[in-house]
PDB file of C-alpha atoms in Angstrom:
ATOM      1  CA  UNK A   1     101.026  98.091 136.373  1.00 93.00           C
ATOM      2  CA  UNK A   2     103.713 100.208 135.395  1.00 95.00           C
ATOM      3  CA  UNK A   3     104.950 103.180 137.314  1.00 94.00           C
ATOM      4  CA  UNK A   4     107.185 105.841 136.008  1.00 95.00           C
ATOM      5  CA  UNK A   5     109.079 108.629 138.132  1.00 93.00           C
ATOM      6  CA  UNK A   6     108.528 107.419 141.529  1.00 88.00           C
ATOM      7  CA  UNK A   7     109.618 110.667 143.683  1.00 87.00           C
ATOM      8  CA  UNK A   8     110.567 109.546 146.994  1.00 80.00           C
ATOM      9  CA  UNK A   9     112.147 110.541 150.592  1.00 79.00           C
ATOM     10  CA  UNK A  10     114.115 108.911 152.989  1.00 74.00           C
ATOM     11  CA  UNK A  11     117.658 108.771 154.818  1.00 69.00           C
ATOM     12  CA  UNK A  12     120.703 108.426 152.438  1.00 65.00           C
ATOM     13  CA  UNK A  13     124.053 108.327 153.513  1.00 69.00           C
ATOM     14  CA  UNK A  14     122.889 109.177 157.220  1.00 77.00           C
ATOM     15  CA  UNK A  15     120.612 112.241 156.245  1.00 80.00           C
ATOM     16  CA  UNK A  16     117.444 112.652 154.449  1.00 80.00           C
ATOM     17  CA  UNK A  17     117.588 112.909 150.741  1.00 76.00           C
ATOM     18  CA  UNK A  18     115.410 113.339 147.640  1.00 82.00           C
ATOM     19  CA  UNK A  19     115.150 109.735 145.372  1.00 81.00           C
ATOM     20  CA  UNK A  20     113.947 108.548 142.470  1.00 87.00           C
ATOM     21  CA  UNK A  21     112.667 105.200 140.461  1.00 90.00           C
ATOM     22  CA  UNK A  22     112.516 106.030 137.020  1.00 95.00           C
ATOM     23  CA  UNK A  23     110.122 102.559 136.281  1.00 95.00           C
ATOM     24  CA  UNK A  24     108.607 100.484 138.820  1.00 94.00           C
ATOM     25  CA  UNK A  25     106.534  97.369 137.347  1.00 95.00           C
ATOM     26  CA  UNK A  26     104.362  95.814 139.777  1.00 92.00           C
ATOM     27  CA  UNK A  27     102.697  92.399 139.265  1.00 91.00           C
ATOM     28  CA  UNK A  28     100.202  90.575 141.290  1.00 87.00           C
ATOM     29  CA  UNK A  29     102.511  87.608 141.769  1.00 87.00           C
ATOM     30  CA  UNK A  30     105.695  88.235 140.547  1.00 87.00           C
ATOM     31  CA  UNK A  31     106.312  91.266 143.163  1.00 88.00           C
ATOM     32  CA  UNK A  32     107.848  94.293 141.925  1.00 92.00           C
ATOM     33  CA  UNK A  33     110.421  94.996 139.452  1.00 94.00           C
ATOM     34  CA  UNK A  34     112.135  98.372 139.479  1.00 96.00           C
ATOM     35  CA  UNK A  35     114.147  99.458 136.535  1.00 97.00           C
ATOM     36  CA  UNK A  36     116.602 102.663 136.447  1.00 96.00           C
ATOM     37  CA  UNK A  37     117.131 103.678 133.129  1.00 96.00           C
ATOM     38  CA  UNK A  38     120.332 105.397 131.449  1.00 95.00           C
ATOM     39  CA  UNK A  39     120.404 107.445 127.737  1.00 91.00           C
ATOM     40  CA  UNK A  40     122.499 108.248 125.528  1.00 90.00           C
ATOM     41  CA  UNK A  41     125.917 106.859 125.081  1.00 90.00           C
ATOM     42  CA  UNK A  42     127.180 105.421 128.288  1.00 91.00           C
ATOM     43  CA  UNK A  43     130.567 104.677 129.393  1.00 88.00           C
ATOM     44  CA  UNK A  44     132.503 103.540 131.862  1.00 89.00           C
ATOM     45  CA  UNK A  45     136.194 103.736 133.003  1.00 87.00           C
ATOM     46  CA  UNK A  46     137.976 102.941 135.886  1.00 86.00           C
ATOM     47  CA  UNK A  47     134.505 101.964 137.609  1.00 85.00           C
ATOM     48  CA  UNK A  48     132.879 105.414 137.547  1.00 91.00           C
ATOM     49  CA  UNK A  49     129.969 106.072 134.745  1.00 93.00           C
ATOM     50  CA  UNK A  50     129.664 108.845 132.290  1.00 93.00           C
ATOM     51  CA  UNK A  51     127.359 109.914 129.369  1.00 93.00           C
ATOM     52  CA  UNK A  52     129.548 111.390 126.181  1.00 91.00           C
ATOM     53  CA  UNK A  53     127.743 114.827 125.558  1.00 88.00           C
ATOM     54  CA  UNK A  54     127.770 117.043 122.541  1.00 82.00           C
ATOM     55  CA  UNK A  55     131.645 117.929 121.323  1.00 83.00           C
ATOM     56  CA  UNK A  56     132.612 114.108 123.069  1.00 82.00           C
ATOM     57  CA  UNK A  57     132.798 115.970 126.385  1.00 90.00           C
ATOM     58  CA  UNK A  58     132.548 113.133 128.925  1.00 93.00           C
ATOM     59  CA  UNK A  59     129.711 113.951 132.021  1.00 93.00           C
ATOM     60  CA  UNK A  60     130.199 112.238 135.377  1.00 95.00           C
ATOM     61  CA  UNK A  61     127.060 110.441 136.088  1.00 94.00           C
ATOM     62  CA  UNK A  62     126.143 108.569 139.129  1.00 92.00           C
ATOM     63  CA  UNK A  63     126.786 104.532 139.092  1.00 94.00           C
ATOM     64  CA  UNK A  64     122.934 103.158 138.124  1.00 95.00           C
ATOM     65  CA  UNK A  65     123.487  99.499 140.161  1.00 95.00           C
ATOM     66  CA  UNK A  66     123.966 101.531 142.972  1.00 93.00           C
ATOM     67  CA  UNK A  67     121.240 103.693 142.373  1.00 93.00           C
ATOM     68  CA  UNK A  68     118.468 100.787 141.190  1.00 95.00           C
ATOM     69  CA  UNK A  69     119.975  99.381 144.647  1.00 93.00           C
ATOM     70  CA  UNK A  70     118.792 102.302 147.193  1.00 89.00           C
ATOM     71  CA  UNK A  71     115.423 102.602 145.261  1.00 90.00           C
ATOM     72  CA  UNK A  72     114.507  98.353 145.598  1.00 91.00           C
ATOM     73  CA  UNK A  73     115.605  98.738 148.939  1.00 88.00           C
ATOM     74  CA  UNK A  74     113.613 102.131 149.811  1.00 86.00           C
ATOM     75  CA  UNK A  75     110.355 100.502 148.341  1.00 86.00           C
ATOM     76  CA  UNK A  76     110.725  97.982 149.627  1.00 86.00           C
ATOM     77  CA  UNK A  77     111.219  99.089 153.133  1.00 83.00           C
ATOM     78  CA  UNK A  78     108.293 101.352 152.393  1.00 83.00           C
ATOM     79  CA  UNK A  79     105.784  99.540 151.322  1.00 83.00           C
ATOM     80  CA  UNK A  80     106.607  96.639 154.141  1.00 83.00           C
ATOM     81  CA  UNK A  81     105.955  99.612 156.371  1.00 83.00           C
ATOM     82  CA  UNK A  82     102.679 100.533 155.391  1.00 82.00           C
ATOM     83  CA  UNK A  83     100.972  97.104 154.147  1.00 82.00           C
ATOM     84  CA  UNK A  84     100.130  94.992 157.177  1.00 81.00           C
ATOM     85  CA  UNK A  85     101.704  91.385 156.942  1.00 75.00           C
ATOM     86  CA  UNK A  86     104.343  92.283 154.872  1.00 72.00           C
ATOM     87  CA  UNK A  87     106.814  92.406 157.289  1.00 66.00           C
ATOM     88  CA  UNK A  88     109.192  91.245 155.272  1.00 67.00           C
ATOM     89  CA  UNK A  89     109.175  93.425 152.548  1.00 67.00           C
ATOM     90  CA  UNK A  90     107.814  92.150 149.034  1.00 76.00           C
ATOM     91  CA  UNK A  91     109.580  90.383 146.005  1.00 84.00           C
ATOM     92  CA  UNK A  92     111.407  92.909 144.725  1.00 91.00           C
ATOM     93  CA  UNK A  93     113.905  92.868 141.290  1.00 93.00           C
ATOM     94  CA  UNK A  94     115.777  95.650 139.983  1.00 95.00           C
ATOM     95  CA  UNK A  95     117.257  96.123 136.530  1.00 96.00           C
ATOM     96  CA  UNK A  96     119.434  98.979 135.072  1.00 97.00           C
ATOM     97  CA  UNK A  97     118.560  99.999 130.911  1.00 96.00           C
ATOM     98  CA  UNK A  98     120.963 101.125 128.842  1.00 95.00           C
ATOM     99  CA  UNK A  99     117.718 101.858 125.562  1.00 94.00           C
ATOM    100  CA  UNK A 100     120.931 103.498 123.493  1.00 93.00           C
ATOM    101  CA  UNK A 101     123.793 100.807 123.776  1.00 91.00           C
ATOM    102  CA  UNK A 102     124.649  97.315 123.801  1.00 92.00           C
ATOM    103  CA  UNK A 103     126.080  95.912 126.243  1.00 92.00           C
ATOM    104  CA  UNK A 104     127.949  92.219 125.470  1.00 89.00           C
ATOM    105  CA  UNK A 105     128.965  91.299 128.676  1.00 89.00           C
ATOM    106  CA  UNK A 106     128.336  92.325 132.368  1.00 86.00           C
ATOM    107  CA  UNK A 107     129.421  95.410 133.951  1.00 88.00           C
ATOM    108  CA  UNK A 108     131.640  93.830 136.785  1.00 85.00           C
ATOM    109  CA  UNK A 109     130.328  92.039 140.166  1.00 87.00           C
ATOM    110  CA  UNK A 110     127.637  94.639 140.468  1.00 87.00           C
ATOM    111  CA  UNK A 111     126.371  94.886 137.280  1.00 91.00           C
ATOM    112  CA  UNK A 112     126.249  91.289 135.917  1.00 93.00           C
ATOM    113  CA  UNK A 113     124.336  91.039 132.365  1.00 94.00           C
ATOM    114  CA  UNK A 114     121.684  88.987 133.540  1.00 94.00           C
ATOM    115  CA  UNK A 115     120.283  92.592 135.301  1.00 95.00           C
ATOM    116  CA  UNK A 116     121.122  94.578 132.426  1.00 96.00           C
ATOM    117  CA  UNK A 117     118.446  96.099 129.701  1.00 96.00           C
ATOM    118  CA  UNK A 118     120.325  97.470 126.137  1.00 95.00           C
ATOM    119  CA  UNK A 119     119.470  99.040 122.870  1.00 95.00           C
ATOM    120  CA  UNK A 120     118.701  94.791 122.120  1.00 94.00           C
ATOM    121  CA  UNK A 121     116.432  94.092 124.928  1.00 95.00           C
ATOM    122  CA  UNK A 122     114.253  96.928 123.915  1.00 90.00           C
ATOM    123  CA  UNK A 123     113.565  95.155 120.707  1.00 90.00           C
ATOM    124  CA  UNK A 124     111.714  92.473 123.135  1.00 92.00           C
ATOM    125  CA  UNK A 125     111.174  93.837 126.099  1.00 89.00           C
ATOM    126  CA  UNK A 126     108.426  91.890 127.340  1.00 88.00           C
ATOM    127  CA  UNK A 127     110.619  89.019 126.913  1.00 91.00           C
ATOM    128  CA  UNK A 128     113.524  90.614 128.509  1.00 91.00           C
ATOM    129  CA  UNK A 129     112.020  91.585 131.455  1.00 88.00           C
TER     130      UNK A 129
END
């Protein structure tokens, strides 16, 4: 099953705080697989992300391994909460897409290319995932 725009709520950085998953794919025995997706052109310098709007004005934009990070971790947590005898949390992946780019090698320690969905993967995605 396939989940899109998980809205969730729970502490972040020490206080509570909105969240989202943008795609969550759950499988009966593969666990869960949670995917947070980036459009447009994305780039990165100096380790901080941004999306090139209109005019090639460059827009800040928050670092997506980070973010794919806090939501595994969050649904995780949550649903080990809630389901008896899963105590330890399920089997949980993440992924970060880039549907507008390709990406040719990984995105430093955090971001290696084995976790990353581009413009390429989309063409199989079934595979790619």
């Amino acid at each position: 099953m396939v989940f899109h725009n998980i809205r969730w709520q729970a502490l972040r950085r020490g206080r509570q705080g909105d969240g989202e998953t943008d795609f969550a794919l759950f499988h009966p025995t593969n666990g869960i697989f949670v995917i947070e997706a980036k459009g447009g052109e994305i780039l990165t310098q100096e380790g901080q992300y941004f999306r090139r709007l209109s005019a090639g004005r460059l827009d800040r934009i928050d670092d997506p391994f980070e973010q794919v990070e806090a939501c595994k971790r969050h649904l995780s947590d949550f649903l080990a909460s809630q389901i008896e005898g899963l105590s330890g949390g399920p089997r949980v992946g993440r992924a970060v897409a880039f549907p507008h780019v390709r990406v040719q090698d990984g995105l430093g320690p955090q971001g290696p290319r084995e976790i990353i969905l581009d413009a390429g993967d989309l063409e199989q995605i079934e595979r790619s995932i």
